[in-house]
Short mmCIF file of C-alpha atoms and ligand atoms in Angstrom, two decimals:
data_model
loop_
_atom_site.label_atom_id
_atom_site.label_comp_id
_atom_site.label_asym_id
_atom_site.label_seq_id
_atom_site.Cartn_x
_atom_site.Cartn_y
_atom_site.Cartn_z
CA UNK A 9 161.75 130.76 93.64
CA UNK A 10 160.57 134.14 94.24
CA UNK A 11 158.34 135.30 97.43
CA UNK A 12 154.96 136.30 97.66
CA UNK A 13 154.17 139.74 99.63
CA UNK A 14 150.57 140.40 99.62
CA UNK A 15 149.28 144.03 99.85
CA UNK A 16 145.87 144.13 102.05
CA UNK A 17 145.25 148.13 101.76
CA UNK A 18 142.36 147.02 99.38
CA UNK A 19 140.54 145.08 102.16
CA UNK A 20 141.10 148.37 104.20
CA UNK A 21 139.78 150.61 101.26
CA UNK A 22 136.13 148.15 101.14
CA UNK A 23 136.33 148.93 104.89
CA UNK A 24 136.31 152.95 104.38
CA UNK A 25 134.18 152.53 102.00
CA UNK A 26 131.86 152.47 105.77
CA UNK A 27 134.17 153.59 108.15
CA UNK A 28 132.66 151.08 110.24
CA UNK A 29 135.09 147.86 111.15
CA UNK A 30 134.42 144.84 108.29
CA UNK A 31 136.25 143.69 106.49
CA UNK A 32 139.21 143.84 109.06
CA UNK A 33 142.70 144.01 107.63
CA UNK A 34 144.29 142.20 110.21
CA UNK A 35 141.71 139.25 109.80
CA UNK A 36 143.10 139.26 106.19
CA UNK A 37 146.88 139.32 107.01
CA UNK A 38 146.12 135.93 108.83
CA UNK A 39 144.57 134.30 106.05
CA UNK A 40 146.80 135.45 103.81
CA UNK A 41 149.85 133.93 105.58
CA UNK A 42 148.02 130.79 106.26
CA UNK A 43 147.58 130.62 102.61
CA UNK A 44 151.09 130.85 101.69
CA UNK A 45 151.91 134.49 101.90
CA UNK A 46 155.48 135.55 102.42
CA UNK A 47 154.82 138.94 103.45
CA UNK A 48 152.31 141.58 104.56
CA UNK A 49 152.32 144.95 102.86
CA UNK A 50 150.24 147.89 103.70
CA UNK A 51 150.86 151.25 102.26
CA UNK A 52 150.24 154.14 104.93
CA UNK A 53 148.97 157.02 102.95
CA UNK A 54 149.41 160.24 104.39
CA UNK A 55 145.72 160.80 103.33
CA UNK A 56 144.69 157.95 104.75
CA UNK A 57 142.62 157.05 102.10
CA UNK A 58 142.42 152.86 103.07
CA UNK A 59 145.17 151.99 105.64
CA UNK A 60 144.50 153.83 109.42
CA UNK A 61 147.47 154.16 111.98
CA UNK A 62 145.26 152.00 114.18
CA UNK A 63 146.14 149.26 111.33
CA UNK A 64 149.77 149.30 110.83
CA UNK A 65 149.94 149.07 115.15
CA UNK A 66 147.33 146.41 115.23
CA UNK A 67 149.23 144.53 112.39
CA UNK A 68 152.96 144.72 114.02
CA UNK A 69 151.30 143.35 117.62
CA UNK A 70 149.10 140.89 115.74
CA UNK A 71 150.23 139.22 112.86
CA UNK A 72 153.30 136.48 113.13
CA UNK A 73 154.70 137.23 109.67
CA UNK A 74 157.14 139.86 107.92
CA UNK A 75 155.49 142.84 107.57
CA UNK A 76 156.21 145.59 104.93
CA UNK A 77 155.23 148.67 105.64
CA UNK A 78 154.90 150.86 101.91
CA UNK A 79 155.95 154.79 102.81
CA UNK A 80 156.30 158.09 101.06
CA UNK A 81 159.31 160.39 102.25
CA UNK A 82 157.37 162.61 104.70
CA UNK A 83 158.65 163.44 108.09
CA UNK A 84 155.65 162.34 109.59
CA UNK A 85 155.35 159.02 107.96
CA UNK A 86 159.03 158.32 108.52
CA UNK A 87 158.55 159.11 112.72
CA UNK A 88 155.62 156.31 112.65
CA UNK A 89 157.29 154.29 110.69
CA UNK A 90 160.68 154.75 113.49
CA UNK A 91 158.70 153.81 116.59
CA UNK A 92 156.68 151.38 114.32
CA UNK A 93 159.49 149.45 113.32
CA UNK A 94 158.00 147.07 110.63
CA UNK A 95 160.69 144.74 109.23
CA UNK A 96 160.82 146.58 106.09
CA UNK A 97 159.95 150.02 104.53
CA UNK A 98 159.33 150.33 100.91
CA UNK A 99 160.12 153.66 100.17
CA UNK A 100 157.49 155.17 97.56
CA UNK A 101 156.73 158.68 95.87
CA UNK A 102 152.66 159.45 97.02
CA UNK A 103 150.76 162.18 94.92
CA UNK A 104 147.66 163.07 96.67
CA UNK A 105 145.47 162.63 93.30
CA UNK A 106 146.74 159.35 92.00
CA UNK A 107 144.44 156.51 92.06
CA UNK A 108 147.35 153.78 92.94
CA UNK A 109 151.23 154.63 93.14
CA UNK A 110 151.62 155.49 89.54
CA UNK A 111 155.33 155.89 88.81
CA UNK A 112 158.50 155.03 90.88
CA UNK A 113 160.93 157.60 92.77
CA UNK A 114 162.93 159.54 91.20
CA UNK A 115 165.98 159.00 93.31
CA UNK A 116 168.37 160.88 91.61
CA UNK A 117 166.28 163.96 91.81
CA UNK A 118 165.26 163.47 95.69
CA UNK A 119 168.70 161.88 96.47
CA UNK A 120 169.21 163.78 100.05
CA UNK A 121 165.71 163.16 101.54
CA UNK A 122 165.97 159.57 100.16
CA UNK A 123 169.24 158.94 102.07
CA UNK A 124 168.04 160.98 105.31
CA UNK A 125 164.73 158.25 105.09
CA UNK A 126 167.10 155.61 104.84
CA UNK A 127 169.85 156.41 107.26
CA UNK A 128 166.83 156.83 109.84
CA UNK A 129 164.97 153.26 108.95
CA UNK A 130 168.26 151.52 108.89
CA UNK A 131 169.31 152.84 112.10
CA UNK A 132 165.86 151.10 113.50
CA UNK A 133 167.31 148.43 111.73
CA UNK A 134 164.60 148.52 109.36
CA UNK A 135 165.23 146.73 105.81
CA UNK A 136 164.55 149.54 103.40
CA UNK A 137 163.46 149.00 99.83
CA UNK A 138 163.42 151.84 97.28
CA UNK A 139 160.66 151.26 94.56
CA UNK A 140 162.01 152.79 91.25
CA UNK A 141 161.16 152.44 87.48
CA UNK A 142 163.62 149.60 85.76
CA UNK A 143 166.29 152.54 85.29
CA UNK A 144 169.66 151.74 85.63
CA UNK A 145 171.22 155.47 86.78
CA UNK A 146 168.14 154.94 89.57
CA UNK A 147 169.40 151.74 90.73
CA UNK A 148 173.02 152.92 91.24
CA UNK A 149 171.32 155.88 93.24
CA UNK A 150 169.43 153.65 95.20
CA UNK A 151 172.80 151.87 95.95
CA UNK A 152 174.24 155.15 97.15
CA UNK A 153 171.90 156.07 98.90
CA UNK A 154 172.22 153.02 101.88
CA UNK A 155 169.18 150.95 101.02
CA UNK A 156 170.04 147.20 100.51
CA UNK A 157 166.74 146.42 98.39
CA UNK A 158 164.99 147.83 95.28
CA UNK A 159 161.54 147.09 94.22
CA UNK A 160 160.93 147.74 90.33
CA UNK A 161 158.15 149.17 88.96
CA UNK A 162 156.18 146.62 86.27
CA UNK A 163 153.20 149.09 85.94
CA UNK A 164 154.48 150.19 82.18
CA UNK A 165 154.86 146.03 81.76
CA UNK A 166 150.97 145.62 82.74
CA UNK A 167 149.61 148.44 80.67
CA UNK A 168 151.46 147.43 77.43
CA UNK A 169 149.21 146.51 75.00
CA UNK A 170 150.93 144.82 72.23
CA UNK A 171 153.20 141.53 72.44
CA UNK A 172 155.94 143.65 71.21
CA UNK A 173 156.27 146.43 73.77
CA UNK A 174 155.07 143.79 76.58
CA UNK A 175 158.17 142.04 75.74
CA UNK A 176 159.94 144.68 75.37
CA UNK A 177 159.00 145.95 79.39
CA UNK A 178 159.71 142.66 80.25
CA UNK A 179 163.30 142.81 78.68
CA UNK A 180 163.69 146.49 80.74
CA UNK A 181 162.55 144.30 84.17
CA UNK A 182 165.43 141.51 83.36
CA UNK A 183 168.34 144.02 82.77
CA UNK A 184 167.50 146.13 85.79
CA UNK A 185 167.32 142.75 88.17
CA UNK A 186 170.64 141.32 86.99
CA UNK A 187 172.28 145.07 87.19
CA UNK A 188 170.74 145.25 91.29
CA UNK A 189 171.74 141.84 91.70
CA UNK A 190 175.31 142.48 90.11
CA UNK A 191 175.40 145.96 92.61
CA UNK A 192 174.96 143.47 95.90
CA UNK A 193 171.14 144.64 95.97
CA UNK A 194 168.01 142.38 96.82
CA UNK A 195 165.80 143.01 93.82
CA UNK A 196 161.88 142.77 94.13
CA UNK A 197 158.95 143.75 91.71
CA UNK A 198 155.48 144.41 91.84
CA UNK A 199 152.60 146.76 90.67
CA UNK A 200 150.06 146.05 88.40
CA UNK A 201 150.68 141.75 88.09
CA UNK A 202 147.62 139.70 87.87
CA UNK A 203 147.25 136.15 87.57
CA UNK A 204 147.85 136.12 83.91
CA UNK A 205 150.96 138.28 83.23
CA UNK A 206 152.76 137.67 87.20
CA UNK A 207 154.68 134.31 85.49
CA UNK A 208 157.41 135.89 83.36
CA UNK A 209 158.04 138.40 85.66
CA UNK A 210 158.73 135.50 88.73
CA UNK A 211 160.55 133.37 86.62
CA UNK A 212 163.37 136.20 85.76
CA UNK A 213 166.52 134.80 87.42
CA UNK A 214 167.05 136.96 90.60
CA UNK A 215 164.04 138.22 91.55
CA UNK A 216 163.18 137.72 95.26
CA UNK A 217 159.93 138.85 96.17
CA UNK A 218 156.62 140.23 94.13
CA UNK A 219 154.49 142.36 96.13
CA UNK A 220 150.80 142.10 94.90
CA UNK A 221 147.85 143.54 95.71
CA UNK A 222 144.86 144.67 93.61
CA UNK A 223 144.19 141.22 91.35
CA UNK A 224 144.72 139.05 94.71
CA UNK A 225 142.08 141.27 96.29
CA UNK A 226 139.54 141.36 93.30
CA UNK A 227 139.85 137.73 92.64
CA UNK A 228 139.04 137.09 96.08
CA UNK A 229 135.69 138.35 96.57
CA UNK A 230 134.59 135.40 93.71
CA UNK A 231 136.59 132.45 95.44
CA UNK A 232 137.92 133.65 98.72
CA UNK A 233 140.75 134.87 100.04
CA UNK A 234 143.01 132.16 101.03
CA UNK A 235 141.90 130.55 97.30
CA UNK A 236 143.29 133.72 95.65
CA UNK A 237 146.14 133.93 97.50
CA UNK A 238 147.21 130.20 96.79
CA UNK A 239 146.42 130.04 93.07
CA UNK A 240 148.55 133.26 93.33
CA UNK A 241 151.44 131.90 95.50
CA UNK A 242 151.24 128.86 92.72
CA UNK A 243 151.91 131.03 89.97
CA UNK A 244 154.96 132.62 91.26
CA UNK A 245 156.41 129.39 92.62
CA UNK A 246 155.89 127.44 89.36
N1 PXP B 326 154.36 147.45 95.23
C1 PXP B 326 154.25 148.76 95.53
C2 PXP B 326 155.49 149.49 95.95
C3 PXP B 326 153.01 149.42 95.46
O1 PXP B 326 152.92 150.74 95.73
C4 PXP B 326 151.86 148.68 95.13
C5 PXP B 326 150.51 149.36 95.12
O2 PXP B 326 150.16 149.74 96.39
C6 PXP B 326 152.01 147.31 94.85
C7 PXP B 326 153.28 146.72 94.89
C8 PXP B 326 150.85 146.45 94.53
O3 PXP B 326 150.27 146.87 93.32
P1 PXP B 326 148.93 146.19 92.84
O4 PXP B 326 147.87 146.55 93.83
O5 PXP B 326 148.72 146.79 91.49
O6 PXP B 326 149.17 144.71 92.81
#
């Protein structure tokens, strides 16, 4: 049964929308893991667009949970992140005009600063995960490069638009979790998965956590936080 990590930037981007102090991020970390919640994941842009410094600190003091701090490769991001010391770092490629993290890292092609980010986390004993596209010559980079996890990208699974090419994404998603899991890695997913298309990817054999944000957050301003989050947490346990 796979885990649920919820991603609360969106509470901190209704927050900015402000820059005053509601809704408070931390406020929904707690609900979240009194709701069922595995995990806690923020993403620390390094243009700050949602999530502040001031919330990944107040988040490691505050909330009694595992808490995944999301990351880009910069030198500055990878210092907080050191003295931070979240339990885990998911490793992700940040453009400064994308809307949402729009494709995974290209390992292969950044192999040496991946590995430096690694070697740095790991030595905080941080968990690192890399979050890739459901490539197989990524995966065995990711393997080389020291991190023990891999989150794959199911962004090209949520925008297909037929029943053949959905199935066919989801086919791409199965392969790439039994290859991690047959390299030794811990294989997550996430990006994208909404209450109706999050079931076949939780029920592929393997998969240990999905990390969700944007449909948890939407479908809680209609029934709630905690609600979303449980009819959520029910769809990946089932
Ligand atoms: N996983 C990673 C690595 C991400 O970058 C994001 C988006 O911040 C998510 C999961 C959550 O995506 P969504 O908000 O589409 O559920």
């Amino acid at each position: 049964m796979p885990l649920l990590g919820v991603n609360i930037d969106h509470v901190a981007t209704l927050r900015q929308a402000r820059r005053e102090f509601d809704p408070d991020p931390v406020k929904a970390a707690v609900i979240c893991l009194q709701a069922g919640a595995d995990s806690i994941v923020a993403h620390l842009r390094e243009d700050r667009r949602h999530i502040q410094d001031k919330d990944v600190w107040a988040l490691r003091r505050t909330v009694h949970g595992r808490f995944n701090l999301e990351m880009s490769l910069d030198a500055e991001i990878v210092r907080i992140a050191s003295r931070l010391k979240p339990d885990q770092a998911t490793l992700v490629p940040e453009r400064r005009q994308e809307i949402t993290t729009e494709g995974g890292l290209d390992v292969i092609h950044q192999f040496d600063a991946v590995r430096r980010a690694v070697e740095v986390l790991n030595k905080k004993k941080i968990a690192v995960s890399l979050f890739i596209p459901p490539d197989k010559k990524q995966i065995l980079k990711s393997r080389e490069s020291g991190a023990a996890m891999i989150e794959i990208h199911t962004g090209a699974y949520d925008r297909a638009r037929t029943d053949q090419s959905r199935a066919r994404q989801l086919r791409k998603i199965q392969e790439a979790t039994a290859y991690g899991r047959r390299l030794g890695l811990i294989v997550n997913a996430g990006h994208g998965l909404k209450y109706d298309n999050t079931r076949p990817i939780a029920r592929i054999p393997g998969i240990a956590e999905l990390n969700i944000g944007h449909a948890i957050m939407a479908r809680a301003l209609f029934v709630g936080l905690g609600q979303a989050v449980r009819e959520m947490k029910e769809l990946v346990a089932l």
